[in-house]
Amino acid sequence: MKKRIPILAANWKMHKTIEEMREFFSSFLPLVEGVSGRQIVIAPSFVGIMEACRLTSGSQVKIAAQNMYFEEQGAFTGEISPLMIRSAGAGTVILGHSERRHVFGEGDELISKKVKSAVDHGLHAILCIGETLEERNQGQTGEVLGRQLGKGLSKLNGDDFVGISIAYEPVWAIGTGQTASIEQIQKAHDFVRLTVAEHAGEPVAEQIRILYGGSVKPGNVKQIMELEDVDGALVGGASLEPESFAGIVKFEEN
Ligand code: 13P
């Protein structure tokens, strides 16, 4: 039995029209009905949030956003604020995803402002961190994770930490089919928990959920979830099909 309630989260990235989303939920919700002891979170595109909330109301599935800007409103063309996410019905936001960092050039300072703003506005933030293959090969994994985490958490204090989770997603394992090894995952998660303890203290580190992301599938999720410091999964490709994501949600049965 896990000490912390696991989170099984789907990051749909730039996938699914509203019609495709409706189809997904009509198959997925019956598959996870009655599943307990975990949180199920799905992050559709911004334009899908309201409809996803409507489709999942009364179920245990919670809806998340994939990103946000830290300001409440203003002249920021193309951006979405925490107030908008809340009013659309989502309670969680993914921040600092590697695609935000590497495709859209987001840096640690910007991400730290987003994390603080999310928490201040009552959103649960999933802060994503992870090294590239080059960084791993050069022995810089600890340094990179330490920096992304340290900066990402730098504006939080006290109770703020209750409002966040961390997702360790090695960039080289995202969408590649190449999952990090069990040893690599446990080592990184252990490092993340120790680093959180340094920044926020032991009690925070003990309760914070650390998710793994990177080619999680129904066939490997059980083994990953059994690791002591893994408290959930953040899933891209394998979350797009109802049966596949339901298999991940019900990870013990695999
Ligand atoms: P994949 O599961 O497709 O590797 O994506 C992981 C991810 O980026 C989740 O945020």
PDB file of C-alpha atoms and ligand atoms in Angstrom:
ATOM      1  CA  MET A   1       0.000   0.000   0.000  1.00  0.00           C
ATOM      2  CA  LYS A   2       1.375   3.373  -1.036  1.00  0.00           C
ATOM      3  CA  LYS A   3       1.987   5.989   1.618  1.00  0.00           C
ATOM      4  CA  ARG A   4       0.806   8.717  -0.727  1.00  0.00           C
ATOM      5  CA  ILE A   5      -2.362   8.630  -2.870  1.00  0.00           C
ATOM      6  CA  PRO A   6      -1.160   7.987  -6.428  1.00  0.00           C
ATOM      7  CA  ILE A   7      -1.999  10.282  -9.334  1.00  0.00           C
ATOM      8  CA  LEU A   8      -2.491   8.812 -12.793  1.00  0.00           C
ATOM      9  CA  ALA A   9      -2.433  11.767 -15.140  1.00  0.00           C
ATOM     10  CA  ALA A  10      -2.974  12.010 -18.879  1.00  0.00           C
ATOM     11  CA  ASN A  11      -1.276  14.754 -20.841  1.00  0.00           C
ATOM     12  CA  TRP A  12      -3.043  14.835 -24.176  1.00  0.00           C
ATOM     13  CA  LYS A  13      -0.686  17.481 -25.578  1.00  0.00           C
ATOM     14  CA  MET A  14      -2.017  18.801 -28.931  1.00  0.00           C
ATOM     15  CA  HIS A  15      -4.349  15.870 -29.535  1.00  0.00           C
ATOM     16  CA  LYS A  16      -8.116  15.405 -29.751  1.00  0.00           C
ATOM     17  CA  THR A  17     -10.872  17.572 -31.134  1.00  0.00           C
ATOM     18  CA  ILE A  18     -14.001  18.061 -29.011  1.00  0.00           C
ATOM     19  CA  GLU A  19     -15.695  15.216 -30.911  1.00  0.00           C
ATOM     20  CA  GLU A  20     -12.756  12.877 -30.281  1.00  0.00           C
ATOM     21  CA  MET A  21     -12.781  13.830 -26.632  1.00  0.00           C
ATOM     22  CA  ARG A  22     -16.486  12.952 -26.336  1.00  0.00           C
ATOM     23  CA  GLU A  23     -15.790   9.562 -27.888  1.00  0.00           C
ATOM     24  CA  PHE A  24     -12.909   8.968 -25.485  1.00  0.00           C
ATOM     25  CA  PHE A  25     -14.940   9.716 -22.373  1.00  0.00           C
ATOM     26  CA  SER A  26     -17.910   7.630 -23.437  1.00  0.00           C
ATOM     27  CA  SER A  27     -15.606   4.577 -23.498  1.00  0.00           C
ATOM     28  CA  PHE A  28     -13.223   5.546 -20.709  1.00  0.00           C
ATOM     29  CA  LEU A  29     -15.597   6.496 -17.887  1.00  0.00           C
ATOM     30  CA  PRO A  30     -17.300   3.076 -17.655  1.00  0.00           C
ATOM     31  CA  LEU A  31     -13.861   1.420 -17.645  1.00  0.00           C
ATOM     32  CA  VAL A  32     -12.737   3.281 -14.509  1.00  0.00           C
ATOM     33  CA  GLU A  33     -16.046   3.424 -12.682  1.00  0.00           C
ATOM     34  CA  GLY A  34     -15.621   2.270  -9.112  1.00  0.00           C
ATOM     35  CA  VAL A  35     -11.810   2.386  -9.191  1.00  0.00           C
ATOM     36  CA  SER A  36     -10.640   3.802  -5.891  1.00  0.00           C
ATOM     37  CA  GLY A  37      -7.500   4.753  -3.995  1.00  0.00           C
ATOM     38  CA  ARG A  38      -6.064   7.010  -6.698  1.00  0.00           C
ATOM     39  CA  GLN A  39      -6.601  10.306  -8.440  1.00  0.00           C
ATOM     40  CA  ILE A  40      -7.314  10.309 -12.162  1.00  0.00           C
ATOM     41  CA  VAL A  41      -6.417  13.524 -13.963  1.00  0.00           C
ATOM     42  CA  ILE A  42      -6.763  14.332 -17.653  1.00  0.00           C
ATOM     43  CA  ALA A  43      -5.291  17.387 -19.344  1.00  0.00           C
ATOM     44  CA  PRO A  44      -6.985  18.113 -22.676  1.00  0.00           C
ATOM     45  CA  SER A  45      -6.230  21.176 -24.799  1.00  0.00           C
ATOM     46  CA  PHE A  46      -7.372  24.537 -23.403  1.00  0.00           C
ATOM     47  CA  VAL A  47     -10.377  24.592 -25.730  1.00  0.00           C
ATOM     48  CA  GLY A  48     -11.433  21.158 -24.484  1.00  0.00           C
ATOM     49  CA  ILE A  49     -11.384  21.961 -20.765  1.00  0.00           C
ATOM     50  CA  MET A  50     -14.970  23.141 -20.357  1.00  0.00           C
ATOM     51  CA  GLU A  51     -16.463  20.280 -22.322  1.00  0.00           C
ATOM     52  CA  ALA A  52     -14.191  17.768 -20.568  1.00  0.00           C
ATOM     53  CA  CYS A  53     -15.411  19.081 -17.208  1.00  0.00           C
ATOM     54  CA  ARG A  54     -19.003  18.740 -18.336  1.00  0.00           C
ATOM     55  CA  LEU A  55     -18.447  15.207 -19.639  1.00  0.00           C
ATOM     56  CA  THR A  56     -16.713  14.056 -16.457  1.00  0.00           C
ATOM     57  CA  SER A  57     -18.910  15.794 -13.902  1.00  0.00           C
ATOM     58  CA  GLY A  58     -20.137  13.291 -11.339  1.00  0.00           C
ATOM     59  CA  SER A  59     -17.207  10.988 -12.105  1.00  0.00           C
ATOM     60  CA  GLN A  60     -13.932  10.761 -10.231  1.00  0.00           C
ATOM     61  CA  VAL A  61     -11.958  12.125 -13.178  1.00  0.00           C
ATOM     62  CA  LYS A  62     -10.471  15.577 -12.654  1.00  0.00           C
ATOM     63  CA  ILE A  63      -9.528  17.915 -15.479  1.00  0.00           C
ATOM     64  CA  ALA A  64      -6.234  19.793 -15.780  1.00  0.00           C
ATOM     65  CA  ALA A  65      -4.692  22.422 -18.038  1.00  0.00           C
ATOM     66  CA  GLN A  66      -1.382  21.793 -19.811  1.00  0.00           C
ATOM     67  CA  ASN A  67       0.105  25.228 -19.190  1.00  0.00           C
ATOM     68  CA  MET A  68      -0.782  28.780 -18.137  1.00  0.00           C
ATOM     69  CA  TYR A  69       0.669  32.274 -17.877  1.00  0.00           C
ATOM     70  CA  PHE A  70       1.273  33.675 -14.401  1.00  0.00           C
ATOM     71  CA  GLU A  71      -0.629  36.963 -14.741  1.00  0.00           C
ATOM     72  CA  GLU A  72      -4.369  37.149 -14.054  1.00  0.00           C
ATOM     73  CA  GLN A  73      -5.160  39.182 -17.168  1.00  0.00           C
ATOM     74  CA  GLY A  74      -3.657  41.697 -19.547  1.00  0.00           C
ATOM     75  CA  ALA A  75      -2.095  42.214 -22.950  1.00  0.00           C
ATOM     76  CA  PHE A  76      -0.612  38.732 -23.356  1.00  0.00           C
ATOM     77  CA  THR A  77      -1.936  37.542 -26.698  1.00  0.00           C
ATOM     78  CA  GLY A  78      -2.475  33.820 -26.893  1.00  0.00           C
ATOM     79  CA  GLU A  79      -2.012  33.178 -23.177  1.00  0.00           C
ATOM     80  CA  ILE A  80      -4.365  31.698 -20.590  1.00  0.00           C
ATOM     81  CA  SER A  81      -4.528  32.868 -16.965  1.00  0.00           C
ATOM     82  CA  PRO A  82      -5.047  30.888 -13.755  1.00  0.00           C
ATOM     83  CA  LEU A  83      -8.415  32.615 -13.301  1.00  0.00           C
ATOM     84  CA  MET A  84      -9.525  31.408 -16.726  1.00  0.00           C
ATOM     85  CA  ILE A  85      -8.447  27.860 -15.973  1.00  0.00           C
ATOM     86  CA  ARG A  86     -10.347  27.912 -12.695  1.00  0.00           C
ATOM     87  CA  SER A  87     -13.453  29.382 -14.262  1.00  0.00           C
ATOM     88  CA  ALA A  88     -13.366  26.757 -17.032  1.00  0.00           C
ATOM     89  CA  GLY A  89     -13.507  24.110 -14.287  1.00  0.00           C
ATOM     90  CA  ALA A  90      -9.978  22.673 -14.109  1.00  0.00           C
ATOM     91  CA  GLY A  91      -8.276  22.344 -10.729  1.00  0.00           C
ATOM     92  CA  THR A  92      -4.791  21.286 -11.809  1.00  0.00           C
ATOM     93  CA  VAL A  93      -2.180  22.656 -14.204  1.00  0.00           C
ATOM     94  CA  ILE A  94       0.917  21.024 -15.689  1.00  0.00           C
ATOM     95  CA  LEU A  95       3.856  23.451 -15.696  1.00  0.00           C
ATOM     96  CA  GLY A  96       7.374  23.348 -17.095  1.00  0.00           C
ATOM     97  CA  HIS A  97       6.741  20.384 -19.366  1.00  0.00           C
ATOM     98  CA  SER A  98       9.813  19.562 -21.436  1.00  0.00           C
ATOM     99  CA  GLU A  99       7.990  20.561 -24.613  1.00  0.00           C
ATOM    100  CA  ARG A 100       7.335  23.977 -23.061  1.00  0.00           C
ATOM    101  CA  ARG A 101      10.998  24.211 -22.122  1.00  0.00           C
ATOM    102  CA  HIS A 102      12.561  22.873 -25.316  1.00  0.00           C
ATOM    103  CA  VAL A 103      10.070  23.689 -28.088  1.00  0.00           C
ATOM    104  CA  PHE A 104       8.794  27.002 -26.690  1.00  0.00           C
ATOM    105  CA  GLY A 105      11.885  28.152 -24.830  1.00  0.00           C
ATOM    106  CA  GLU A 106      10.477  28.471 -21.304  1.00  0.00           C
ATOM    107  CA  GLY A 107      13.138  28.959 -18.656  1.00  0.00           C
ATOM    108  CA  ASP A 108      13.301  28.199 -14.943  1.00  0.00           C
ATOM    109  CA  GLU A 109      12.514  31.765 -13.854  1.00  0.00           C
ATOM    110  CA  LEU A 110       9.304  31.952 -15.887  1.00  0.00           C
ATOM    111  CA  ILE A 111       8.280  28.479 -14.720  1.00  0.00           C
ATOM    112  CA  SER A 112       8.851  29.408 -11.071  1.00  0.00           C
ATOM    113  CA  LYS A 113       6.487  32.400 -11.471  1.00  0.00           C
ATOM    114  CA  LYS A 114       3.884  30.132 -13.013  1.00  0.00           C
ATOM    115  CA  VAL A 115       4.165  27.610 -10.184  1.00  0.00           C
ATOM    116  CA  LYS A 116       3.727  30.317  -7.554  1.00  0.00           C
ATOM    117  CA  SER A 117       0.814  31.898  -9.397  1.00  0.00           C
ATOM    118  CA  ALA A 118      -0.932  28.531  -9.837  1.00  0.00           C
ATOM    119  CA  VAL A 119      -0.688  27.775  -6.127  1.00  0.00           C
ATOM    120  CA  ASP A 120      -1.778  31.303  -5.187  1.00  0.00           C
ATOM    121  CA  HIS A 121      -4.880  30.834  -7.313  1.00  0.00           C
ATOM    122  CA  GLY A 122      -5.793  27.506  -5.779  1.00  0.00           C
ATOM    123  CA  LEU A 123      -4.627  25.331  -8.649  1.00  0.00           C
ATOM    124  CA  HIS A 124      -2.672  22.145  -8.029  1.00  0.00           C
ATOM    125  CA  ALA A 125       0.565  22.495 -10.022  1.00  0.00           C
ATOM    126  CA  ILE A 126       2.432  19.540 -11.495  1.00  0.00           C
ATOM    127  CA  LEU A 127       5.960  20.839 -11.981  1.00  0.00           C
ATOM    128  CA  CYS A 128       7.797  18.863 -14.664  1.00  0.00           C
ATOM    129  CA  ILE A 129      11.548  18.419 -14.658  1.00  0.00           C
ATOM    130  CA  GLY A 130      13.913  16.190 -16.594  1.00  0.00           C
ATOM    131  CA  GLU A 131      17.298  15.957 -18.251  1.00  0.00           C
ATOM    132  CA  THR A 132      18.077  15.583 -21.961  1.00  0.00           C
ATOM    133  CA  LEU A 133      20.031  12.594 -23.257  1.00  0.00           C
ATOM    134  CA  GLU A 134      23.094  14.760 -23.745  1.00  0.00           C
ATOM    135  CA  GLU A 135      22.910  15.981 -20.148  1.00  0.00           C
ATOM    136  CA  ARG A 136      22.552  12.420 -18.888  1.00  0.00           C
ATOM    137  CA  ASN A 137      25.468  11.207 -20.995  1.00  0.00           C
ATOM    138  CA  GLN A 138      27.627  14.005 -19.645  1.00  0.00           C
ATOM    139  CA  GLY A 139      26.806  13.024 -16.070  1.00  0.00           C
ATOM    140  CA  GLN A 140      24.771  16.187 -15.462  1.00  0.00           C
ATOM    141  CA  THR A 141      21.445  14.598 -14.478  1.00  0.00           C
ATOM    142  CA  GLY A 142      21.673  15.543 -10.801  1.00  0.00           C
ATOM    143  CA  GLU A 143      22.785  19.068 -11.586  1.00  0.00           C
ATOM    144  CA  VAL A 144      19.954  19.637 -14.081  1.00  0.00           C
ATOM    145  CA  LEU A 145      17.241  18.154 -11.851  1.00  0.00           C
ATOM    146  CA  GLY A 146      18.603  20.059  -8.854  1.00  0.00           C
ATOM    147  CA  ARG A 147      18.542  23.339 -10.766  1.00  0.00           C
ATOM    148  CA  GLN A 148      15.090  22.877 -12.335  1.00  0.00           C
ATOM    149  CA  LEU A 149      13.640  21.830  -9.008  1.00  0.00           C
ATOM    150  CA  GLY A 150      15.426  24.456  -6.915  1.00  0.00           C
ATOM    151  CA  LYS A 151      14.381  27.275  -9.252  1.00  0.00           C
ATOM    152  CA  GLY A 152      10.902  25.844  -9.801  1.00  0.00           C
ATOM    153  CA  LEU A 153      10.201  25.768  -6.071  1.00  0.00           C
ATOM    154  CA  SER A 154      12.083  28.962  -5.214  1.00  0.00           C
ATOM    155  CA  LYS A 155       9.040  31.229  -4.874  1.00  0.00           C
ATOM    156  CA  LEU A 156       7.042  28.843  -2.688  1.00  0.00           C
ATOM    157  CA  ASN A 157       6.860  28.856   1.053  1.00  0.00           C
ATOM    158  CA  GLY A 158       4.973  27.192   3.893  1.00  0.00           C
ATOM    159  CA  ASP A 159       1.640  25.764   2.847  1.00  0.00           C
ATOM    160  CA  ASP A 160       2.318  26.414  -0.850  1.00  0.00           C
ATOM    161  CA  PHE A 161       3.982  23.012  -1.060  1.00  0.00           C
ATOM    162  CA  VAL A 162       0.708  21.257  -0.309  1.00  0.00           C
ATOM    163  CA  GLY A 163      -0.475  22.499  -3.690  1.00  0.00           C
ATOM    164  CA  ILE A 164       2.160  20.900  -5.879  1.00  0.00           C
ATOM    165  CA  SER A 165       3.427  17.618  -7.244  1.00  0.00           C
ATOM    166  CA  ILE A 166       6.585  16.954  -9.223  1.00  0.00           C
ATOM    167  CA  ALA A 167       6.808  14.982 -12.459  1.00  0.00           C
ATOM    168  CA  TYR A 168      10.183  13.518 -13.373  1.00  0.00           C
ATOM    169  CA  GLU A 169      10.191  13.146 -17.133  1.00  0.00           C
ATOM    170  CA  PRO A 170      13.563  12.374 -18.715  1.00  0.00           C
ATOM    171  CA  VAL A 171      13.382  14.134 -22.081  1.00  0.00           C
ATOM    172  CA  TRP A 172      14.919  11.162 -23.897  1.00  0.00           C
ATOM    173  CA  ALA A 173      12.112   8.879 -22.667  1.00  0.00           C
ATOM    174  CA  ILE A 174       9.245  11.113 -23.818  1.00  0.00           C
ATOM    175  CA  GLY A 175       7.430   9.787 -26.868  1.00  0.00           C
ATOM    176  CA  THR A 176      10.343   7.553 -27.781  1.00  0.00           C
ATOM    177  CA  GLY A 177       9.110   4.225 -26.458  1.00  0.00           C
ATOM    178  CA  GLN A 178      12.329   4.114 -24.455  1.00  0.00           C
ATOM    179  CA  THR A 179      11.343   4.050 -20.780  1.00  0.00           C
ATOM    180  CA  ALA A 180      13.998   4.862 -18.212  1.00  0.00           C
ATOM    181  CA  SER A 181      15.155   1.750 -16.379  1.00  0.00           C
ATOM    182  CA  ILE A 182      13.692   0.905 -13.002  1.00  0.00           C
ATOM    183  CA  GLU A 183      17.044   1.790 -11.386  1.00  0.00           C
ATOM    184  CA  GLN A 184      17.244   5.129 -13.204  1.00  0.00           C
ATOM    185  CA  ILE A 185      13.704   6.025 -12.164  1.00  0.00           C
ATOM    186  CA  GLN A 186      14.153   5.120  -8.486  1.00  0.00           C
ATOM    187  CA  LYS A 187      17.489   6.933  -8.343  1.00  0.00           C
ATOM    188  CA  ALA A 188      16.049  10.101  -9.868  1.00  0.00           C
ATOM    189  CA  HIS A 189      12.942  10.043  -7.674  1.00  0.00           C
ATOM    190  CA  ASP A 190      15.020   9.498  -4.577  1.00  0.00           C
ATOM    191  CA  PHE A 191      17.175  12.462  -5.603  1.00  0.00           C
ATOM    192  CA  VAL A 192      14.079  14.608  -6.191  1.00  0.00           C
ATOM    193  CA  ARG A 193      12.681  13.785  -2.747  1.00  0.00           C
ATOM    194  CA  LEU A 194      15.996  14.597  -1.095  1.00  0.00           C
ATOM    195  CA  THR A 195      16.191  17.875  -2.986  1.00  0.00           C
ATOM    196  CA  VAL A 196      12.640  18.785  -1.953  1.00  0.00           C
ATOM    197  CA  ALA A 197      13.641  18.044   1.652  1.00  0.00           C
ATOM    198  CA  GLU A 198      16.557  20.459   1.325  1.00  0.00           C
ATOM    199  CA  HIS A 199      14.319  23.226   0.008  1.00  0.00           C
ATOM    200  CA  ALA A 200      11.127  22.648   1.925  1.00  0.00           C
ATOM    201  CA  GLY A 201      11.940  20.326   4.816  1.00  0.00           C
ATOM    202  CA  GLU A 202      11.450  16.643   5.564  1.00  0.00           C
ATOM    203  CA  PRO A 203       7.663  16.681   6.207  1.00  0.00           C
ATOM    204  CA  VAL A 204       6.988  18.301   2.834  1.00  0.00           C
ATOM    205  CA  ALA A 205       9.293  15.835   1.070  1.00  0.00           C
ATOM    206  CA  GLU A 206       7.496  12.918   2.725  1.00  0.00           C
ATOM    207  CA  GLN A 207       4.051  14.001   1.523  1.00  0.00           C
ATOM    208  CA  ILE A 208       4.831  15.380  -1.931  1.00  0.00           C
ATOM    209  CA  ARG A 209       3.827  13.192  -4.879  1.00  0.00           C
ATOM    210  CA  ILE A 210       6.527  12.491  -7.462  1.00  0.00           C
ATOM    211  CA  LEU A 211       5.198  11.205 -10.777  1.00  0.00           C
ATOM    212  CA  TYR A 212       7.208   9.488 -13.473  1.00  0.00           C
ATOM    213  CA  GLY A 213       6.635  10.308 -17.146  1.00  0.00           C
ATOM    214  CA  GLY A 214       8.212   8.971 -20.329  1.00  0.00           C
ATOM    215  CA  SER A 215       6.771   6.098 -22.388  1.00  0.00           C
ATOM    216  CA  VAL A 216       4.576   4.761 -19.588  1.00  0.00           C
ATOM    217  CA  LYS A 217       2.301   2.022 -20.946  1.00  0.00           C
ATOM    218  CA  PRO A 218      -0.116  -0.543 -19.521  1.00  0.00           C
ATOM    219  CA  GLY A 219       2.683  -3.115 -19.824  1.00  0.00           C
ATOM    220  CA  ASN A 220       5.275  -1.269 -17.718  1.00  0.00           C
ATOM    221  CA  VAL A 221       3.229   0.857 -15.325  1.00  0.00           C
ATOM    222  CA  LYS A 222       2.885  -1.748 -12.581  1.00  0.00           C
ATOM    223  CA  GLN A 223       6.630  -2.215 -12.212  1.00  0.00           C
ATOM    224  CA  ILE A 224       7.177   1.545 -12.164  1.00  0.00           C
ATOM    225  CA  MET A 225       4.394   2.181  -9.657  1.00  0.00           C
ATOM    226  CA  GLU A 226       5.870  -0.406  -7.287  1.00  0.00           C
ATOM    227  CA  LEU A 227       8.954   1.760  -6.735  1.00  0.00           C
ATOM    228  CA  GLU A 228       9.065   3.327  -3.320  1.00  0.00           C
ATOM    229  CA  ASP A 229       9.403   6.912  -4.488  1.00  0.00           C
ATOM    230  CA  VAL A 230       7.037   6.785  -7.456  1.00  0.00           C
ATOM    231  CA  ASP A 231       3.626   8.217  -6.597  1.00  0.00           C
ATOM    232  CA  GLY A 232       2.057   8.331  -9.998  1.00  0.00           C
ATOM    233  CA  ALA A 233       2.510   8.588 -13.725  1.00  0.00           C
ATOM    234  CA  LEU A 234       2.195  11.372 -16.277  1.00  0.00           C
ATOM    235  CA  VAL A 235       1.271   9.748 -19.552  1.00  0.00           C
ATOM    236  CA  GLY A 236       1.319  11.078 -23.103  1.00  0.00           C
ATOM    237  CA  GLY A 237       0.842   8.679 -26.027  1.00  0.00           C
ATOM    238  CA  ALA A 238      -0.636   5.786 -24.058  1.00  0.00           C
ATOM    239  CA  SER A 239      -3.316   8.042 -22.546  1.00  0.00           C
ATOM    240  CA  LEU A 240      -4.979   8.759 -25.878  1.00  0.00           C
ATOM    241  CA  GLU A 241      -6.849   5.450 -26.141  1.00  0.00           C
ATOM    242  CA  PRO A 242      -9.494   4.678 -23.483  1.00  0.00           C
ATOM    243  CA  GLU A 243      -8.490   1.036 -22.944  1.00  0.00           C
ATOM    244  CA  SER A 244      -4.834   1.876 -22.724  1.00  0.00           C
ATOM    245  CA  PHE A 245      -5.232   4.706 -20.201  1.00  0.00           C
ATOM    246  CA  ALA A 246      -7.757   2.672 -18.191  1.00  0.00           C
ATOM    247  CA  GLY A 247      -5.122  -0.090 -18.036  1.00  0.00           C
ATOM    248  CA  ILE A 248      -2.663   2.428 -16.627  1.00  0.00           C
ATOM    249  CA  VAL A 249      -5.182   3.758 -14.102  1.00  0.00           C
ATOM    250  CA  LYS A 250      -5.782   0.176 -12.918  1.00  0.00           C
ATOM    251  CA  PHE A 251      -2.059  -0.495 -12.770  1.00  0.00           C
ATOM    252  CA  GLU A 252      -2.169  -3.253 -10.146  1.00  0.00           C
ATOM    253  CA  GLU A 253      -4.190  -5.455 -12.478  1.00  0.00           C
ATOM    254  CA  ASN A 254      -1.553  -5.596 -15.217  1.00  0.00           C
TER     255      ASN A 254
HETATM  256  P1  13P B   1       4.850   9.808 -23.550  1.00  0.00           P
HETATM  257  O1  13P B   1       4.040   9.022 -22.544  1.00  0.00           O
HETATM  258  O2  13P B   1       4.190   9.878 -24.898  1.00  0.00           O
HETATM  259  O3  13P B   1       6.265   9.377 -23.585  1.00  0.00           O
HETATM  260  O4  13P B   1       4.842  11.338 -23.045  1.00  0.00           O
HETATM  261  C1  13P B   1       5.193  11.596 -21.732  1.00  0.00           C
HETATM  262  C2  13P B   1       4.874  13.007 -21.426  1.00  0.00           C
HETATM  263  O5  13P B   1       5.473  13.915 -21.966  1.00  0.00           O
HETATM  264  C3  13P B   1       3.789  13.278 -20.473  1.00  0.00           C
HETATM  265  O6  13P B   1       3.783  14.614 -20.075  1.00  0.00           O
END
